[in-house]
Tab-separated table of C-alpha atoms in Angstrom:
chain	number	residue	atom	x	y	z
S	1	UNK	CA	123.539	99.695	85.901
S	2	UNK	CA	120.643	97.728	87.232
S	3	UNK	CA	119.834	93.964	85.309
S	4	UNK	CA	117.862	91.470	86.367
S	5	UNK	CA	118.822	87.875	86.276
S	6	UNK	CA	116.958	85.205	84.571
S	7	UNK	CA	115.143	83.270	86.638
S	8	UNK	CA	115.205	79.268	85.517
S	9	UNK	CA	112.150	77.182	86.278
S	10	UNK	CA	112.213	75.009	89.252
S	11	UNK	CA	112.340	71.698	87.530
S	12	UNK	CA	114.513	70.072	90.987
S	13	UNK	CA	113.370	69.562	94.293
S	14	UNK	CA	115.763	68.174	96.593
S	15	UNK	CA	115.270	67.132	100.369
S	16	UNK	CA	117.922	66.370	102.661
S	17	UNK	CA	117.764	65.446	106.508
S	18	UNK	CA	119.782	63.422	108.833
S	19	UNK	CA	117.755	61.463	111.776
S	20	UNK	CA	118.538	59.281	114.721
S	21	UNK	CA	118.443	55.548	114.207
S	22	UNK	CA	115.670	55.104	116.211
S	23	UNK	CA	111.915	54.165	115.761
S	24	UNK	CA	110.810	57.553	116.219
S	25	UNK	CA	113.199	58.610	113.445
S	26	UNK	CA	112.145	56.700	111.378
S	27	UNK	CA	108.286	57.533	112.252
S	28	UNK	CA	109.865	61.119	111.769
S	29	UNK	CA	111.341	60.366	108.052
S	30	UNK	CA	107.350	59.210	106.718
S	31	UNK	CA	106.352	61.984	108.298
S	32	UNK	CA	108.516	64.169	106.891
S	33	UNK	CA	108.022	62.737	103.197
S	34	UNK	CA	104.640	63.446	103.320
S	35	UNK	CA	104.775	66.944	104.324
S	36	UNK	CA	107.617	67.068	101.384
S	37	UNK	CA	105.356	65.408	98.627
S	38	UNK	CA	102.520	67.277	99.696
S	39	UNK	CA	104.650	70.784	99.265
S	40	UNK	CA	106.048	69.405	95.571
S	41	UNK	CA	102.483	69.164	94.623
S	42	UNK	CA	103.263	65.080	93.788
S	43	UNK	CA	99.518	63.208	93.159
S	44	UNK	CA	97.993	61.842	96.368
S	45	UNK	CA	98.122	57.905	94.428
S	46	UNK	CA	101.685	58.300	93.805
S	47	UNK	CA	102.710	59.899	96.750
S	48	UNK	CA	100.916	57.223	98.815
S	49	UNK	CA	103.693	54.467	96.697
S	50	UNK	CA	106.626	56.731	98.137
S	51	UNK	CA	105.256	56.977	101.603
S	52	UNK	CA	104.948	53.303	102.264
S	53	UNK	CA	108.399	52.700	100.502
S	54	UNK	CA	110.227	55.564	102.562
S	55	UNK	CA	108.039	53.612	105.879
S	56	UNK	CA	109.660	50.437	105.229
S	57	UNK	CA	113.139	51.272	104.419
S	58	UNK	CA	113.321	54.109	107.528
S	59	UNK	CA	112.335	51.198	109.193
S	60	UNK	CA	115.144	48.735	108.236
S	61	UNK	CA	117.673	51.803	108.573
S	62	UNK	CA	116.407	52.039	112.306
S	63	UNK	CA	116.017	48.245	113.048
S	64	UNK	CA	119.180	46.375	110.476
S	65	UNK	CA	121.284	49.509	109.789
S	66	UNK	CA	121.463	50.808	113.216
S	67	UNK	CA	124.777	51.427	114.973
S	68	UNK	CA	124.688	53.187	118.286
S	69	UNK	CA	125.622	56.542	118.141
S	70	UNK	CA	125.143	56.706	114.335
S	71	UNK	CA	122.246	58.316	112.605
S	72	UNK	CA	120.733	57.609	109.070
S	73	UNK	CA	119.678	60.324	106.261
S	74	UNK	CA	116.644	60.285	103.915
S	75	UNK	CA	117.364	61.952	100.617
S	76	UNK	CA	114.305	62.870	98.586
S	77	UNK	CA	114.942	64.463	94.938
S	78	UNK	CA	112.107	65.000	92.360
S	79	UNK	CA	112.913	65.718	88.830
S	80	UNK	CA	109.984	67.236	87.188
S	81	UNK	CA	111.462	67.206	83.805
S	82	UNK	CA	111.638	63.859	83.525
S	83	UNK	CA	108.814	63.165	85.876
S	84	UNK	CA	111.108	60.774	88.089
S	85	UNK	CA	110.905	61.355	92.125
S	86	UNK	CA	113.975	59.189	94.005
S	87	UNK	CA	113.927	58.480	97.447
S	88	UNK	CA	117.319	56.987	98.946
S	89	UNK	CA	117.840	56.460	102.585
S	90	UNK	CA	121.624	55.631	103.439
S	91	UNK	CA	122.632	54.065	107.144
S	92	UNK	CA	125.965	52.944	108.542
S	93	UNK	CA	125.866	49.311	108.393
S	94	UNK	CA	127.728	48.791	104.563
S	95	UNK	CA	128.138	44.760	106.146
S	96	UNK	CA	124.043	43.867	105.777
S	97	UNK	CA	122.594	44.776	102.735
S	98	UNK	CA	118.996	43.566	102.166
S	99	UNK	CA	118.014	40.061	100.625
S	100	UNK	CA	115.063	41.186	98.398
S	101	UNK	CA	113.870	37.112	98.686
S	102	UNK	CA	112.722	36.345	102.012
S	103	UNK	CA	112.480	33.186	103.165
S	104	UNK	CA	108.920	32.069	103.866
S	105	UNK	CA	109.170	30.476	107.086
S	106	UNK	CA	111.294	33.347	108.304
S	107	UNK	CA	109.109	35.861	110.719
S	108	UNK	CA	110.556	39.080	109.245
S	109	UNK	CA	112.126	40.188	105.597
S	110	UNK	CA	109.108	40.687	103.714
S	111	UNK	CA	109.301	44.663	103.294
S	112	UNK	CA	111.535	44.248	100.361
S	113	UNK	CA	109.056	42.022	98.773
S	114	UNK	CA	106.756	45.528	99.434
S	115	UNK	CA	109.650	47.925	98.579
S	116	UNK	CA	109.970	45.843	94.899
S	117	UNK	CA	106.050	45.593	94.295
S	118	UNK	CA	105.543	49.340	94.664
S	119	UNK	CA	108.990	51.430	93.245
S	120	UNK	CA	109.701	51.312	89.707
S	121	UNK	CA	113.340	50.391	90.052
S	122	UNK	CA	115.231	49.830	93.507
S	123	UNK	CA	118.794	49.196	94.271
S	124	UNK	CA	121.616	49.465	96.882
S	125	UNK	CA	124.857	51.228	96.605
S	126	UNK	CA	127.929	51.354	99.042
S	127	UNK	CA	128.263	54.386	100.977
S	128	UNK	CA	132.056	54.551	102.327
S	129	UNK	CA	133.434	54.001	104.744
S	130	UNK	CA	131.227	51.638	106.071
S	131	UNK	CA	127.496	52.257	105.370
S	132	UNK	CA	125.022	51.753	102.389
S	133	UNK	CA	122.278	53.580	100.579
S	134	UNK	CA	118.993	52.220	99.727
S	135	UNK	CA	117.064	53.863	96.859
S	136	UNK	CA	113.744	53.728	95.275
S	137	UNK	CA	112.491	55.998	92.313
S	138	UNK	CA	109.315	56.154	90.920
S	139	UNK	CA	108.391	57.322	87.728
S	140	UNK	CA	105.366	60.158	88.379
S	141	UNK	CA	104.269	59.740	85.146
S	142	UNK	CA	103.404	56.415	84.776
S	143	UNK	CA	99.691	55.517	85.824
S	144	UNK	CA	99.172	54.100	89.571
S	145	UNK	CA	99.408	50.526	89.594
């Protein structure tokens, strides 16, 4: 008997990569989002948003999440169905989450202020035993700010 199965329509896309805590990982996490939103076809405006979001927060996961010998993991997911894309990059420092209100004569903690102005909803959730997650989602279909 030969059948064919149905085929559903791709409506997730789902990345998944774990990278050293380093600078050059998280150079290598922008890097790879790009090449990512590039290959899901995401609008250059929009995808611009995610890469300077997924920049800053590599960035913090390499510089405030860091613990030696410990890497961090970028998790992209786009959901075409409902037009949302999430980005969420989890590290192993659970003890510092980010303060989203820097103080202004501080010299460093304004990437959050960035992170806020350019996702459409951003959050942190524990990641057990010991780390955290950062996310950011963007919603696709809303115009470019």
């Amino acid at each position: 008997m030969n059948t064919t199965t149905p085929q559903l329509p791709d409506t997730v896309h789902t990345f998944d990569q774990l990278l050293s805590s380093t600078r050059r990982g998280a150079r290598l996490a922008r890097l790879l989002t790009v090449e990512r939103l590039q290959a899901w076809h995401v609008p250059a405006a929009q995808a611009e948003r995610v890469e300077q979001v997924v920049a800053e927060l590599a960035s913090n996961a390499a510089l405030h999440g860091r613990v030696q010998g410990r890497d961090f993991r970028i998790g992209l997911a786009l959901d075409r169905t409902t037009g949302i894309l999430r980005a969420a990059l989890t590290d192993a420092r659970g003890d510092r989450l980010p303060w989203p209100r820097p103080n202004p004569d501080d010299e460093s903690g304004r990437g959050l202020v960035l992170v806020a102005a350019l996702a459409d909803r951003w959050g942190t959730i524990p990641y057990p035993p010991s780390g955290k997650t950062v996310w950011a989602e963007f919603d696709l279909r809303r115009p470019t700010r």
